[in-house]
mmCIF file of C-alpha atoms in Angstrom:
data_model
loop_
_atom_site.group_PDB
_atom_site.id
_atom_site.type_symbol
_atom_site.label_atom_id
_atom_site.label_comp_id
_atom_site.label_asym_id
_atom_site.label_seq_id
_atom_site.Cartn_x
_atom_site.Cartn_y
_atom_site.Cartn_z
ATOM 1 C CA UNK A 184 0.226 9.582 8.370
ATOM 2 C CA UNK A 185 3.503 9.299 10.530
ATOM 3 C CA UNK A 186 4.107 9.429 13.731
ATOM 4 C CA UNK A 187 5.708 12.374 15.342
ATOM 5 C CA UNK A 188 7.132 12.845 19.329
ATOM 6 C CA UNK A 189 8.827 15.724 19.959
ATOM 7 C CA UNK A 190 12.277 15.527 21.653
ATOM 8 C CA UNK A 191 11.789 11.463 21.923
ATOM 9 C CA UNK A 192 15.024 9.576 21.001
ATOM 10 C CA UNK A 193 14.407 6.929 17.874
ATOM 11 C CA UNK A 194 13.222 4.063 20.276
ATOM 12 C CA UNK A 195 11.100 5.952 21.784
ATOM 13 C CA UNK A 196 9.413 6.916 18.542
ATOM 14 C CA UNK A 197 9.546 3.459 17.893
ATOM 15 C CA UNK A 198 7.343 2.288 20.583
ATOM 16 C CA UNK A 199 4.525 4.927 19.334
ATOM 17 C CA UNK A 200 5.055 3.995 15.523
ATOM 18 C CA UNK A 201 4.756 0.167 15.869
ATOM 19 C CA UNK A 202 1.256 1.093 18.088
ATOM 20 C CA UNK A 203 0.424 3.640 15.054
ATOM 21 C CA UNK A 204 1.179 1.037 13.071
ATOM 22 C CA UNK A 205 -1.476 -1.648 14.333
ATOM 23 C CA UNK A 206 -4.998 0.180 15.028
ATOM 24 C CA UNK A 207 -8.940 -1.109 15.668
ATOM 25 C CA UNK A 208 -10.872 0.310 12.681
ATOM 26 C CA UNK A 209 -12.455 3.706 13.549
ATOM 27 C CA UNK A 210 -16.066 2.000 13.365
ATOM 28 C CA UNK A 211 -17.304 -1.710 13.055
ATOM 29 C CA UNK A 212 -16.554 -3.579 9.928
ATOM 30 C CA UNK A 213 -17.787 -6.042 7.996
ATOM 31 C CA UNK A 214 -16.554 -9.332 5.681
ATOM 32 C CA UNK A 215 -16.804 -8.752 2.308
ATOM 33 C CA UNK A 216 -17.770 -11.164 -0.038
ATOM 34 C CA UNK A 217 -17.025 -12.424 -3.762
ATOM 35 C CA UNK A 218 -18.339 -15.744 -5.691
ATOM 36 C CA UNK A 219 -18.413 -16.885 -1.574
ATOM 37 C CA UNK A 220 -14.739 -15.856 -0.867
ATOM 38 C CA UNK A 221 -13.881 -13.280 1.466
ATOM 39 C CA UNK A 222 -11.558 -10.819 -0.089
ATOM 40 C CA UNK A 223 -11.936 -7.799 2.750
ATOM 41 C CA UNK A 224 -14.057 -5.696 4.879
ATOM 42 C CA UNK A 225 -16.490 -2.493 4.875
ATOM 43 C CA UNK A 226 -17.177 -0.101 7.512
ATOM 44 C CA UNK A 227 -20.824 -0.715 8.514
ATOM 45 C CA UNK A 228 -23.611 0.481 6.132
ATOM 46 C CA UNK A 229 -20.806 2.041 3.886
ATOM 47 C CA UNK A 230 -22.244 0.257 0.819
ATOM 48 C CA UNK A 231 -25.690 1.130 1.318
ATOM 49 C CA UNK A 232 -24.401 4.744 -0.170
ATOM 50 C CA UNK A 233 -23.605 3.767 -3.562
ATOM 51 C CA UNK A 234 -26.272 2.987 -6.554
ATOM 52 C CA UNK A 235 -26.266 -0.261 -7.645
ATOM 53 C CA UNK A 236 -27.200 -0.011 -10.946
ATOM 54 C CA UNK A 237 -23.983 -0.576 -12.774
ATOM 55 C CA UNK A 238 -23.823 -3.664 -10.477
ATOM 56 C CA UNK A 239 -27.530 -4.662 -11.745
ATOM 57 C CA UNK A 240 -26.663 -3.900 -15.141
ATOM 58 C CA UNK A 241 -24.079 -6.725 -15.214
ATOM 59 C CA UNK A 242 -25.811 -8.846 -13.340
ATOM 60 C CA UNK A 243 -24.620 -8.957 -10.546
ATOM 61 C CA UNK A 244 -25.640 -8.423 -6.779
ATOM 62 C CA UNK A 245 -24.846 -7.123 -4.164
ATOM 63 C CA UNK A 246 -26.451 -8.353 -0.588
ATOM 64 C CA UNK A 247 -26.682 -8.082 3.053
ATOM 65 C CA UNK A 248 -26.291 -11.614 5.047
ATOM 66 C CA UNK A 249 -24.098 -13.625 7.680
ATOM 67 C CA UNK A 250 -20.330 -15.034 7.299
ATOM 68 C CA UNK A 251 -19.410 -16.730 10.320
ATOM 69 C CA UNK A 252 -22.631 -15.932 12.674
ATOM 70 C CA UNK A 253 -22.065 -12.066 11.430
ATOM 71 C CA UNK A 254 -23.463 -9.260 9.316
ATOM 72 C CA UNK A 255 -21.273 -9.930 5.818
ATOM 73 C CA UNK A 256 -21.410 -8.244 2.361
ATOM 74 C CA UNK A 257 -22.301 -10.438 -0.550
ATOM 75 C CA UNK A 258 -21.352 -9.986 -4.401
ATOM 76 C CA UNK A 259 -22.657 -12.481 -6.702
ATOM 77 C CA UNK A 260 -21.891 -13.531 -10.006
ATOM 78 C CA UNK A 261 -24.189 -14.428 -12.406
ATOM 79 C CA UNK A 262 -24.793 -18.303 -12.075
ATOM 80 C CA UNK A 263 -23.101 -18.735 -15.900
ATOM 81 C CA UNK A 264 -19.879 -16.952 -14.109
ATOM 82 C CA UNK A 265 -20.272 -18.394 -10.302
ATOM 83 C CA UNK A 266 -19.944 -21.721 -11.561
ATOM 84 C CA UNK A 267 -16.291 -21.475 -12.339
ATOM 85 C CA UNK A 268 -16.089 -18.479 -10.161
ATOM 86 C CA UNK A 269 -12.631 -17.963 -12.433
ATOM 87 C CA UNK A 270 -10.587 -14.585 -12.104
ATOM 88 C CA UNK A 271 -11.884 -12.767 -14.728
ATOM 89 C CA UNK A 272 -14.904 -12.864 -13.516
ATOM 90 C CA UNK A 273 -14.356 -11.743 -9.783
ATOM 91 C CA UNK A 274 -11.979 -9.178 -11.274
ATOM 92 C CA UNK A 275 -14.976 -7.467 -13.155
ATOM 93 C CA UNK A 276 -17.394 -7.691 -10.303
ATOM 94 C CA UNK A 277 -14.474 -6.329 -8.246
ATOM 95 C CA UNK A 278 -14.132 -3.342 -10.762
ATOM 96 C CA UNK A 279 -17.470 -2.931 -11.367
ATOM 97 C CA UNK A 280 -17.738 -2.245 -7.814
ATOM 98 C CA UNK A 281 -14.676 -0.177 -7.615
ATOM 99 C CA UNK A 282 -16.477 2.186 -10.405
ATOM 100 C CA UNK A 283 -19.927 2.793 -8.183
ATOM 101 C CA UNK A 284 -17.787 3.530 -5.477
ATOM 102 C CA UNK A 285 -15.850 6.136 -7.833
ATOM 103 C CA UNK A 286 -19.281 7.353 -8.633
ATOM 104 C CA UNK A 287 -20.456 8.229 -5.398
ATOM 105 C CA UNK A 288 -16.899 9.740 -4.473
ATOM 106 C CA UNK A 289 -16.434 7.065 -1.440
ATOM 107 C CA UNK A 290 -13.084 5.620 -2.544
ATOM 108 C CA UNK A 291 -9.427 6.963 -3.001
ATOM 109 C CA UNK A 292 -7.732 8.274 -5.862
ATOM 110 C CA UNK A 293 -8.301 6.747 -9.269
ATOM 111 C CA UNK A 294 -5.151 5.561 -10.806
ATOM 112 C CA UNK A 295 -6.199 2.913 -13.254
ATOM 113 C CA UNK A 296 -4.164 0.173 -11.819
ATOM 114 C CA UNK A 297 -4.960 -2.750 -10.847
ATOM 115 C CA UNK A 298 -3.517 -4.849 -7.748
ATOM 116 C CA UNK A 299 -4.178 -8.120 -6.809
ATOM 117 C CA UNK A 300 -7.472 -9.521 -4.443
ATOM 118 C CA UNK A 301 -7.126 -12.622 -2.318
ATOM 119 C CA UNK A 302 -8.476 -15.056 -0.362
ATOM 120 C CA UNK A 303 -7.665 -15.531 3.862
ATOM 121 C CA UNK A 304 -5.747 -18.113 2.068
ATOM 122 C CA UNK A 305 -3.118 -16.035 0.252
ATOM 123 C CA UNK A 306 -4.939 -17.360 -3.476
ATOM 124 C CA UNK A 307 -5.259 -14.907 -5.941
ATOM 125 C CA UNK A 308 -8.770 -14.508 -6.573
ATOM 126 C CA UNK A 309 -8.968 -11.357 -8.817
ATOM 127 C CA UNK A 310 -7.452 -7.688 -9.181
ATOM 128 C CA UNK A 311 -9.027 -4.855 -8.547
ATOM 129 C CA UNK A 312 -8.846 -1.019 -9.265
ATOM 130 C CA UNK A 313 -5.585 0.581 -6.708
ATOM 131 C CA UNK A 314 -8.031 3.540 -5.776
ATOM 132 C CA UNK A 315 -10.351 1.060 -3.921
ATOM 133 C CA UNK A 316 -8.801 -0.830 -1.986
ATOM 134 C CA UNK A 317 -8.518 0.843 1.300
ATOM 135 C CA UNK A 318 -11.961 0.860 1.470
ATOM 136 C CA UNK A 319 -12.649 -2.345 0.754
ATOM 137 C CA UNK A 320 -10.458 -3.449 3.029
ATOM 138 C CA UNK A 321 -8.232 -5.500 0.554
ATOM 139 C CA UNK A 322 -4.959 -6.536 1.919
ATOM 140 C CA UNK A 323 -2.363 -4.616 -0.278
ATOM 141 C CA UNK A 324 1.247 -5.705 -1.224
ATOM 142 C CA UNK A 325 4.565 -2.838 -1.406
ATOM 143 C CA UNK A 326 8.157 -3.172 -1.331
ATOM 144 C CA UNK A 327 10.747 -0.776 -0.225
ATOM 145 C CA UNK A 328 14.390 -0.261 -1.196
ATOM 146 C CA UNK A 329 17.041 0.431 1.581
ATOM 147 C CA UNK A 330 20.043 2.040 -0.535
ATOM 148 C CA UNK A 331 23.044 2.710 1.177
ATOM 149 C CA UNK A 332 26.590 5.000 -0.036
ATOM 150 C CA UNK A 333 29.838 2.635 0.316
ATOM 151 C CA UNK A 334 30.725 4.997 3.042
ATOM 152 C CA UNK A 335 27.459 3.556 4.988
ATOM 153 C CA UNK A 336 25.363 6.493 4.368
ATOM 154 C CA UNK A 337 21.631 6.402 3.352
ATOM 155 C CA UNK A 338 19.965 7.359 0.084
ATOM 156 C CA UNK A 339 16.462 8.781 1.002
ATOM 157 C CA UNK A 340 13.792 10.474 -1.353
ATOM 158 C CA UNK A 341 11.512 13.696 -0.334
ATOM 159 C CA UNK A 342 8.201 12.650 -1.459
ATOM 160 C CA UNK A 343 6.480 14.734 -4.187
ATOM 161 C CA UNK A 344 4.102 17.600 -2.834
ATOM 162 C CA UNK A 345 1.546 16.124 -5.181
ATOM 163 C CA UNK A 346 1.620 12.711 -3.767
ATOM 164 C CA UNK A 347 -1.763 12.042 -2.727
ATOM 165 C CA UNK A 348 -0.189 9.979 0.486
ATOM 166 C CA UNK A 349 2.245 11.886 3.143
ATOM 167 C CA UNK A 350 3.356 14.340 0.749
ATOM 168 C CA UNK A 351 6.433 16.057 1.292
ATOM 169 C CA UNK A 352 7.588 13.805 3.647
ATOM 170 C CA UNK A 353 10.852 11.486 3.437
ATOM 171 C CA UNK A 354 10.804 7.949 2.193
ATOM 172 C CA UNK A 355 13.757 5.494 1.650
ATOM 173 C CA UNK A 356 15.355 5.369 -1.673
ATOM 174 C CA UNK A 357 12.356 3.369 -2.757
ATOM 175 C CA UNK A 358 8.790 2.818 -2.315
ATOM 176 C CA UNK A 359 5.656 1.446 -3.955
ATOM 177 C CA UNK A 360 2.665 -1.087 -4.271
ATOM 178 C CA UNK A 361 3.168 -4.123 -5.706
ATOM 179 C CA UNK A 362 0.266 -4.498 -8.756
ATOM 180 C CA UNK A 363 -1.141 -7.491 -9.876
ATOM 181 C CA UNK A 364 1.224 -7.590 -13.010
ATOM 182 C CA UNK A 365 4.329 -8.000 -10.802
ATOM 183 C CA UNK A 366 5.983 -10.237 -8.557
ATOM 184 C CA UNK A 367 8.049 -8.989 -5.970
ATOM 185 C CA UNK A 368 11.438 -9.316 -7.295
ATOM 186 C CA UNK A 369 9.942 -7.255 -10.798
ATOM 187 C CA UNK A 370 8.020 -4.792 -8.383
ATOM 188 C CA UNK A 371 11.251 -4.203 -7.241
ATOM 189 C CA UNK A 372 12.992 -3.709 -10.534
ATOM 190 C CA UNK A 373 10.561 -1.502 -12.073
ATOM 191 C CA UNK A 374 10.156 0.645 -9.054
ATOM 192 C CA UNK A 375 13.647 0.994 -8.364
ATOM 193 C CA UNK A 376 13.776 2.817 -11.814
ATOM 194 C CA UNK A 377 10.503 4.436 -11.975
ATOM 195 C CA UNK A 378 11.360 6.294 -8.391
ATOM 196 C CA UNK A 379 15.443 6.555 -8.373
ATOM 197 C CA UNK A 380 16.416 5.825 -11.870
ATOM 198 C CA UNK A 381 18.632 3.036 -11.036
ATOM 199 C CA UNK A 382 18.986 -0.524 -12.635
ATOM 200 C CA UNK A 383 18.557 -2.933 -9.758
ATOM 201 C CA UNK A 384 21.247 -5.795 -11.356
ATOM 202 C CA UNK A 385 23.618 -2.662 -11.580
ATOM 203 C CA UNK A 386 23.459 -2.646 -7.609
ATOM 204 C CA UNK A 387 25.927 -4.191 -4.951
ATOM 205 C CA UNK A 388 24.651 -6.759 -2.197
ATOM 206 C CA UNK A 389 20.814 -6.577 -3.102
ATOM 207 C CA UNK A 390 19.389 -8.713 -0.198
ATOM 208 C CA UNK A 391 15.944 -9.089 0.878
ATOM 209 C CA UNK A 392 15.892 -7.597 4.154
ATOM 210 C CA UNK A 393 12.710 -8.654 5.954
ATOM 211 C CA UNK A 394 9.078 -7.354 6.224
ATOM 212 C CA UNK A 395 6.800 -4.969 7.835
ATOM 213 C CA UNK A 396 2.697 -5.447 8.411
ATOM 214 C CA UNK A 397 0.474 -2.692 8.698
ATOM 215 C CA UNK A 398 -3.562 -2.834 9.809
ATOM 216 C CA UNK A 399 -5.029 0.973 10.492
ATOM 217 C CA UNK A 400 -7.123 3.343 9.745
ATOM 218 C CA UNK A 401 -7.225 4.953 6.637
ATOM 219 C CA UNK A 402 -9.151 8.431 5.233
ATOM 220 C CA UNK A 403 -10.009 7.404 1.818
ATOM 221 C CA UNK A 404 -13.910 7.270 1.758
ATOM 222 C CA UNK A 405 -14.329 10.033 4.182
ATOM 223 C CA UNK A 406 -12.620 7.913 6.842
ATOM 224 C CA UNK A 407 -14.322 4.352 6.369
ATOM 225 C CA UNK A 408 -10.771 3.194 4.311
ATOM 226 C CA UNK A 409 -8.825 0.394 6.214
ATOM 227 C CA UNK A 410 -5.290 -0.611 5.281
ATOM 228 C CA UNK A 411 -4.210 -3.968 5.406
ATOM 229 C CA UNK A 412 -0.329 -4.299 4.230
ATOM 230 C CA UNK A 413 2.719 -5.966 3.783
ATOM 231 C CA UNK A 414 5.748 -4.394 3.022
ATOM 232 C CA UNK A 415 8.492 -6.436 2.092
ATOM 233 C CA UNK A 416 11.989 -4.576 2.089
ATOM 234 C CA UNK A 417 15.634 -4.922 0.576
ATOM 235 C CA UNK A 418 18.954 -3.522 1.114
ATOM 236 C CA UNK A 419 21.489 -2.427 -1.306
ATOM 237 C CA UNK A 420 24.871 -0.804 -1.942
ATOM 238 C CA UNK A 421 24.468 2.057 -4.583
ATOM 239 C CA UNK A 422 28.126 2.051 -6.466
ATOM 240 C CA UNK A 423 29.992 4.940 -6.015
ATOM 241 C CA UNK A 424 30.003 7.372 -8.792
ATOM 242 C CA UNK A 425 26.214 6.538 -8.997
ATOM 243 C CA UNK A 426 23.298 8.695 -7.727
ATOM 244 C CA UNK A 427 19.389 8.426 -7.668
ATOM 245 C CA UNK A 428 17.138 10.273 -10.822
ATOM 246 C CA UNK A 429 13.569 10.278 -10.438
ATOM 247 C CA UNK A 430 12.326 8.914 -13.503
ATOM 248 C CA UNK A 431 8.521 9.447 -13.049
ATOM 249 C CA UNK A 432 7.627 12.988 -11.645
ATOM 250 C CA UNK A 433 6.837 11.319 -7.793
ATOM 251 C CA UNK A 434 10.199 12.655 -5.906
ATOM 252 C CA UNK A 435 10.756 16.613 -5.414
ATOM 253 C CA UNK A 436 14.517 15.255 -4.180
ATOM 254 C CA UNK A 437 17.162 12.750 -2.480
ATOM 255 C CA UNK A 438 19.528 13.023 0.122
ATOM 256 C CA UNK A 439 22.656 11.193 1.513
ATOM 257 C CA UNK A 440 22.485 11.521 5.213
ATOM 258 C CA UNK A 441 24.676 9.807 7.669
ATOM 259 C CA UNK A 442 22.735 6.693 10.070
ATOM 260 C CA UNK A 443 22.285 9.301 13.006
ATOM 261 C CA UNK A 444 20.629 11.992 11.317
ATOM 262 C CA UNK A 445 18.068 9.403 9.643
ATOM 263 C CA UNK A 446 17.364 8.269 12.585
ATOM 264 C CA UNK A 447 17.077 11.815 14.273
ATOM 265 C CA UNK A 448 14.565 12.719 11.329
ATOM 266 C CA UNK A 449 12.405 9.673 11.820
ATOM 267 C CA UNK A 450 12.099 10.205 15.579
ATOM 268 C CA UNK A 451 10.665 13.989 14.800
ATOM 269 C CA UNK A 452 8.403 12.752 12.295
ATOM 270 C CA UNK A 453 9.700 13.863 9.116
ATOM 271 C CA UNK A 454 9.359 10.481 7.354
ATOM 272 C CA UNK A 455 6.508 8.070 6.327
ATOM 273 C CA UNK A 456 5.435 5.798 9.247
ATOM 274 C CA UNK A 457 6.287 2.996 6.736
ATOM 275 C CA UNK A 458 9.445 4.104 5.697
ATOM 276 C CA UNK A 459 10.535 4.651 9.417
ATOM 277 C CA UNK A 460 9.323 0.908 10.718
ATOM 278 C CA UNK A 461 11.024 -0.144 6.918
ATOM 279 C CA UNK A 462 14.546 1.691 8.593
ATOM 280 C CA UNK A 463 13.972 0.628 12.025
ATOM 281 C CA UNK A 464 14.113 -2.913 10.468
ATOM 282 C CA UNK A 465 17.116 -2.613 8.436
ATOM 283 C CA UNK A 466 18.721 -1.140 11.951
ATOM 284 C CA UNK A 467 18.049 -4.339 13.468
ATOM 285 C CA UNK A 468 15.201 -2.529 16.186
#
């Protein structure tokens, strides 16, 4: 999803995209639950449409009761696994979950990887299968690569027509979720070659350059997905001599374009809504 005025200049785009990029869920939600921690949300009655039985056949359950005076989703452990209520054992209630949701065809593309759950606090809980966390409402970690020429030029990727997510559109040089294996400054090392083909320590002036949150709507699950992201962003100077080579089938191509015609592309809605906030950031808007 991006956001696309016709004619507007790039602030004015801006104003729309930053609105885009903050929504209400399309229908009510509510907490979800694991071992007593609340690790997202689910649009209401959206679990009452899978089976339970690969829940019940581990054990554990999966109920209807309050969190804070409200209607809340429960998942219990087993009372040998709540009592330690360690990460292993959220992460394969989590996935367990993740799988009947699979089943009934209510979450997003399955790309056996796993990212990491946690609490309001910021604690890693668990992980959890990539393909269901929009509609569990899991908050979702990325990081983005701004990579500019010497000559102040940008690098930007066209993403794959097979992407599941904005295909076709432009991206900066680099995109992607953080998973649970990773910390940010690896996420950003392993992406950078998986998507471009470049060796981040082989880079000039790699800076972190800030972050951008995202809470909307998503369409995974027929429509009852939420996203919940951070994207944390960095700026660097590719050498000359060097160029970007897609390493894992994901980009169709890149471009070098000067500042103004990135920024006349973003305003007519030919890049990602995230990669246009990412750009608007490194522009100081």
């Amino acid at each position: 999803m991006t956001a696309s005025y016709p004619g507007a200049s790039f602030d004015q785009w801006l104003v729309g995209a930053r609105q885009l990029a903050h929504q209400p869920a399309r229908q009510p939600r509510q907490p979800l639950r694991v071992a007593g921690q609340v690790v997202g949300s689910v649009a209401e009655g959206f679990l009452s449409k899978i089976s339970l039985q690969r829940l019940l056949d581990k054990r554990y359950q999966l109920s209807m009761g309050e969190h804070g005076g409200a209607p809340a989703w429960s998942l219990h452990l087993p009372p040998e696994a709540a009592s330690d209520a360690n990460v292993n054992a959220t992460t394969d209630a989590l996935n367990t979950l993740a799988e009947a949701l699979r089943d009934a065809n209510l979450c997003g593309p399955w790309r056996n990887e796993q990212l990491a759950v946690t609490n309001p606090s910021g604690e890693v809980v668990g992980t959890v299968e990539r393909g269901a966390v929009r509609v569990l409402g899991i908050t979702t970690c990325a990081v983005h690569l701004v990579g500019l020429a010497p000559d102040g030029r940008m690098w930007v990727q066209k993403r794959s027509l097979n992407k599941p997510n904005d295909p076709g559109l432009w991206d900066t040089l680099m995109g992607g979720m953080i998973s649970a294996a990773d910390s940010l400054p690896q996420a950003l090392v392993r992406e950078t070659w998986e998507e471009a083909g470049l060796h981040v320590h082989t880079l000039a002036g790699v800076a972190h350059g800030g972050h951008v949150l995202f809470s909307r709507p998503s369409s995974e699950g027929g429509g009852a997905g939420y996203m919940v992201e951070r994207i944390d962003w960095f700026r660097a100077v590719v050498p000359e001599g060097m160029a970007p080579d897609n390493q894992d089938g994901e980009v169709d191509e890149f471009a070098l374009l000067p500042l103004e015609e990135v920024r006349a592309q973003v305003a007519q809605g030919r890049f990602t809504l995230e990669a246009g906030l990412v750009i608007a950031g490194f522009l100081g808007l």
